[in-house]
Amino acid sequence: MTFRPPDGGSHPHLGTYCSWCGKPEPEADHTYCQKRLALIDPPRFCPQCARRMVVQVTPAGWTARCSRHGESTSAPATS
């Protein structure tokens, strides 16, 4: 499942921070984080501000909500 930020992007690491571990992008190797996000795990941290997100997992997918930047979902983007 792919992280879909509110701005319509599709890559799990669009912001300044890793959405799996919450560390700044240039600070660490995020290969493991990218693998986890690509397999099944939803993002845990907002990629724009590194705040911990509220995550809900259902059989149909997941939603992740940042208090500052809104909701992201595993659902395909609709036009």
mmCIF file with all atom_site columns, C-alpha atoms in Angstrom:
data_model
loop_
_atom_site.group_PDB
_atom_site.id
_atom_site.type_symbol
_atom_site.label_atom_id
_atom_site.label_alt_id
_atom_site.label_comp_id
_atom_site.label_asym_id
_atom_site.label_entity_id
_atom_site.label_seq_id
_atom_site.pdbx_PDB_ins_code
_atom_site.Cartn_x
_atom_site.Cartn_y
_atom_site.Cartn_z
_atom_site.occupancy
_atom_site.B_iso_or_equiv
_atom_site.pdbx_formal_charge
_atom_site.auth_seq_id
_atom_site.auth_comp_id
_atom_site.auth_asym_id
_atom_site.auth_atom_id
_atom_site.pdbx_PDB_model_num
ATOM 1  C CA . MET A 1 1  ? 0.000   0.000  0.000  1.00 0.00 ? 1  MET A CA 1
ATOM 2  C CA . THR A 1 2  ? 1.248   3.449  -0.814 1.00 0.00 ? 2  THR A CA 1
ATOM 3  C CA . PHE A 1 3  ? 1.263   6.516  1.381  1.00 0.00 ? 3  PHE A CA 1
ATOM 4  C CA . ARG A 1 4  ? -1.002  9.100  -0.207 1.00 0.00 ? 4  ARG A CA 1
ATOM 5  C CA . PRO A 1 5  ? -0.472  12.509 1.369  1.00 0.00 ? 5  PRO A CA 1
ATOM 6  C CA . PRO A 1 6  ? -3.240  15.112 1.184  1.00 0.00 ? 6  PRO A CA 1
ATOM 7  C CA . ASP A 1 7  ? -1.375  16.974 -1.573 1.00 0.00 ? 7  ASP A CA 1
ATOM 8  C CA . GLY A 1 8  ? -1.802  13.990 -3.925 1.00 0.00 ? 8  GLY A CA 1
ATOM 9  C CA . GLY A 1 9  ? 1.781   12.680 -3.946 1.00 0.00 ? 9  GLY A CA 1
ATOM 10 C CA . SER A 1 10 ? 2.444   8.965  -3.817 1.00 0.00 ? 10 SER A CA 1
ATOM 11 C CA . HIS A 1 11 ? 5.935   8.445  -2.377 1.00 0.00 ? 11 HIS A CA 1
ATOM 12 C CA . PRO A 1 12 ? 6.240   7.691  1.356  1.00 0.00 ? 12 PRO A CA 1
ATOM 13 C CA . HIS A 1 13 ? 9.122   10.145 1.809  1.00 0.00 ? 13 HIS A CA 1
ATOM 14 C CA . LEU A 1 14 ? 7.905   13.361 0.190  1.00 0.00 ? 14 LEU A CA 1
ATOM 15 C CA . GLY A 1 15 ? 8.567   15.640 3.133  1.00 0.00 ? 15 GLY A CA 1
ATOM 16 C CA . THR A 1 16 ? 11.508  16.498 5.292  1.00 0.00 ? 16 THR A CA 1
ATOM 17 C CA . TYR A 1 17 ? 10.978  13.559 7.656  1.00 0.00 ? 17 TYR A CA 1
ATOM 18 C CA . CYS A 1 18 ? 10.701  9.800  7.240  1.00 0.00 ? 18 CYS A CA 1
ATOM 19 C CA . SER A 1 19 ? 7.086   8.683  7.659  1.00 0.00 ? 19 SER A CA 1
ATOM 20 C CA . TRP A 1 20 ? 8.150   5.380  9.244  1.00 0.00 ? 20 TRP A CA 1
ATOM 21 C CA . CYS A 1 21 ? 10.794  6.346  11.844 1.00 0.00 ? 21 CYS A CA 1
ATOM 22 C CA . GLY A 1 22 ? 10.234  10.125 12.085 1.00 0.00 ? 22 GLY A CA 1
ATOM 23 C CA . LYS A 1 23 ? 13.900  11.058 11.632 1.00 0.00 ? 23 LYS A CA 1
ATOM 24 C CA . PRO A 1 24 ? 14.958  13.810 9.219  1.00 0.00 ? 24 PRO A CA 1
ATOM 25 C CA . GLU A 1 25 ? 15.486  12.464 5.686  1.00 0.00 ? 25 GLU A CA 1
ATOM 26 C CA . PRO A 1 26 ? 19.172  13.360 5.289  1.00 0.00 ? 26 PRO A CA 1
ATOM 27 C CA . GLU A 1 27 ? 20.062  12.169 8.805  1.00 0.00 ? 27 GLU A CA 1
ATOM 28 C CA . ALA A 1 28 ? 19.856  8.397  8.282  1.00 0.00 ? 28 ALA A CA 1
ATOM 29 C CA . ASP A 1 29 ? 19.612  5.577  5.766  1.00 0.00 ? 29 ASP A CA 1
ATOM 30 C CA . HIS A 1 30 ? 15.902  4.906  5.315  1.00 0.00 ? 30 HIS A CA 1
ATOM 31 C CA . THR A 1 31 ? 16.167  1.740  3.199  1.00 0.00 ? 31 THR A CA 1
ATOM 32 C CA . TYR A 1 32 ? 14.557  -0.370 5.939  1.00 0.00 ? 32 TYR A CA 1
ATOM 33 C CA . CYS A 1 33 ? 11.816  2.226  6.437  1.00 0.00 ? 33 CYS A CA 1
ATOM 34 C CA . GLN A 1 34 ? 11.001  2.256  2.716  1.00 0.00 ? 34 GLN A CA 1
ATOM 35 C CA . LYS A 1 35 ? 10.753  -1.551 2.690  1.00 0.00 ? 35 LYS A CA 1
ATOM 36 C CA . ARG A 1 36 ? 8.356   -1.551 5.660  1.00 0.00 ? 36 ARG A CA 1
ATOM 37 C CA . LEU A 1 37 ? 6.148   1.126  4.110  1.00 0.00 ? 37 LEU A CA 1
ATOM 38 C CA . ALA A 1 38 ? 6.121   -0.634 0.737  1.00 0.00 ? 38 ALA A CA 1
ATOM 39 C CA . LEU A 1 39 ? 5.122   -4.004 2.202  1.00 0.00 ? 39 LEU A CA 1
ATOM 40 C CA . ILE A 1 40 ? 2.221   -3.469 4.555  1.00 0.00 ? 40 ILE A CA 1
ATOM 41 C CA . ASP A 1 41 ? 2.903   -0.983 7.304  1.00 0.00 ? 41 ASP A CA 1
ATOM 42 C CA . PRO A 1 42 ? 1.179   2.401  7.320  1.00 0.00 ? 42 PRO A CA 1
ATOM 43 C CA . PRO A 1 43 ? 3.207   5.547  8.008  1.00 0.00 ? 43 PRO A CA 1
ATOM 44 C CA . ARG A 1 44 ? 3.598   6.397  11.694 1.00 0.00 ? 44 ARG A CA 1
ATOM 45 C CA . PHE A 1 45 ? 5.012   9.914  11.448 1.00 0.00 ? 45 PHE A CA 1
ATOM 46 C CA . CYS A 1 46 ? 3.957   12.870 9.317  1.00 0.00 ? 46 CYS A CA 1
ATOM 47 C CA . PRO A 1 47 ? 6.539   13.345 6.548  1.00 0.00 ? 47 PRO A CA 1
ATOM 48 C CA . GLN A 1 48 ? 6.035   17.133 6.696  1.00 0.00 ? 48 GLN A CA 1
ATOM 49 C CA . CYS A 1 49 ? 6.441   17.779 10.440 1.00 0.00 ? 49 CYS A CA 1
ATOM 50 C CA . ALA A 1 50 ? 7.479   14.452 12.086 1.00 0.00 ? 50 ALA A CA 1
ATOM 51 C CA . ARG A 1 51 ? 4.469   14.460 14.437 1.00 0.00 ? 51 ARG A CA 1
ATOM 52 C CA . ARG A 1 52 ? 3.148   11.045 15.417 1.00 0.00 ? 52 ARG A CA 1
ATOM 53 C CA . MET A 1 53 ? -0.001  10.334 13.402 1.00 0.00 ? 53 MET A CA 1
ATOM 54 C CA . VAL A 1 54 ? -3.234  8.635  14.488 1.00 0.00 ? 54 VAL A CA 1
ATOM 55 C CA . VAL A 1 55 ? -3.357  5.429  12.426 1.00 0.00 ? 55 VAL A CA 1
ATOM 56 C CA . GLN A 1 56 ? -6.366  3.188  11.850 1.00 0.00 ? 56 GLN A CA 1
ATOM 57 C CA . VAL A 1 57 ? -5.945  -0.154 10.091 1.00 0.00 ? 57 VAL A CA 1
ATOM 58 C CA . THR A 1 58 ? -8.939  -1.992 8.622  1.00 0.00 ? 58 THR A CA 1
ATOM 59 C CA . PRO A 1 59 ? -9.252  -5.027 6.330  1.00 0.00 ? 59 PRO A CA 1
ATOM 60 C CA . ALA A 1 60 ? -9.705  -2.601 3.426  1.00 0.00 ? 60 ALA A CA 1
ATOM 61 C CA . GLY A 1 61 ? -6.555  -0.545 4.123  1.00 0.00 ? 61 GLY A CA 1
ATOM 62 C CA . TRP A 1 62 ? -5.444  2.200  6.496  1.00 0.00 ? 62 TRP A CA 1
ATOM 63 C CA . THR A 1 63 ? -5.801  5.886  7.259  1.00 0.00 ? 63 THR A CA 1
ATOM 64 C CA . ALA A 1 64 ? -3.217  8.064  8.987  1.00 0.00 ? 64 ALA A CA 1
ATOM 65 C CA . ARG A 1 65 ? -4.073  11.530 10.318 1.00 0.00 ? 65 ARG A CA 1
ATOM 66 C CA . CYS A 1 66 ? -1.722  14.345 11.285 1.00 0.00 ? 66 CYS A CA 1
ATOM 67 C CA . SER A 1 67 ? -3.209  17.003 13.552 1.00 0.00 ? 67 SER A CA 1
ATOM 68 C CA . ARG A 1 68 ? -1.570  19.698 11.400 1.00 0.00 ? 68 ARG A CA 1
ATOM 69 C CA . HIS A 1 69 ? -1.537  18.300 7.841  1.00 0.00 ? 69 HIS A CA 1
ATOM 70 C CA . GLY A 1 70 ? -4.671  16.200 7.544  1.00 0.00 ? 70 GLY A CA 1
ATOM 71 C CA . GLU A 1 71 ? -5.414  12.628 6.542  1.00 0.00 ? 71 GLU A CA 1
ATOM 72 C CA . SER A 1 72 ? -3.581  10.184 4.293  1.00 0.00 ? 72 SER A CA 1
ATOM 73 C CA . THR A 1 73 ? -4.936  6.872  3.110  1.00 0.00 ? 73 THR A CA 1
ATOM 74 C CA . SER A 1 74 ? -3.947  3.650  1.410  1.00 0.00 ? 74 SER A CA 1
ATOM 75 C CA . ALA A 1 75 ? -6.964  3.952  -0.892 1.00 0.00 ? 75 ALA A CA 1
ATOM 76 C CA . PRO A 1 76 ? -6.173  4.678  -4.537 1.00 0.00 ? 76 PRO A CA 1
ATOM 77 C CA . ALA A 1 77 ? -6.398  8.325  -5.503 1.00 0.00 ? 77 ALA A CA 1
ATOM 78 C CA . THR A 1 78 ? -9.654  9.126  -7.311 1.00 0.00 ? 78 THR A CA 1
ATOM 79 C CA . SER A 1 79 ? -10.052 11.780 -9.955 1.00 0.00 ? 79 SER A CA 1
#
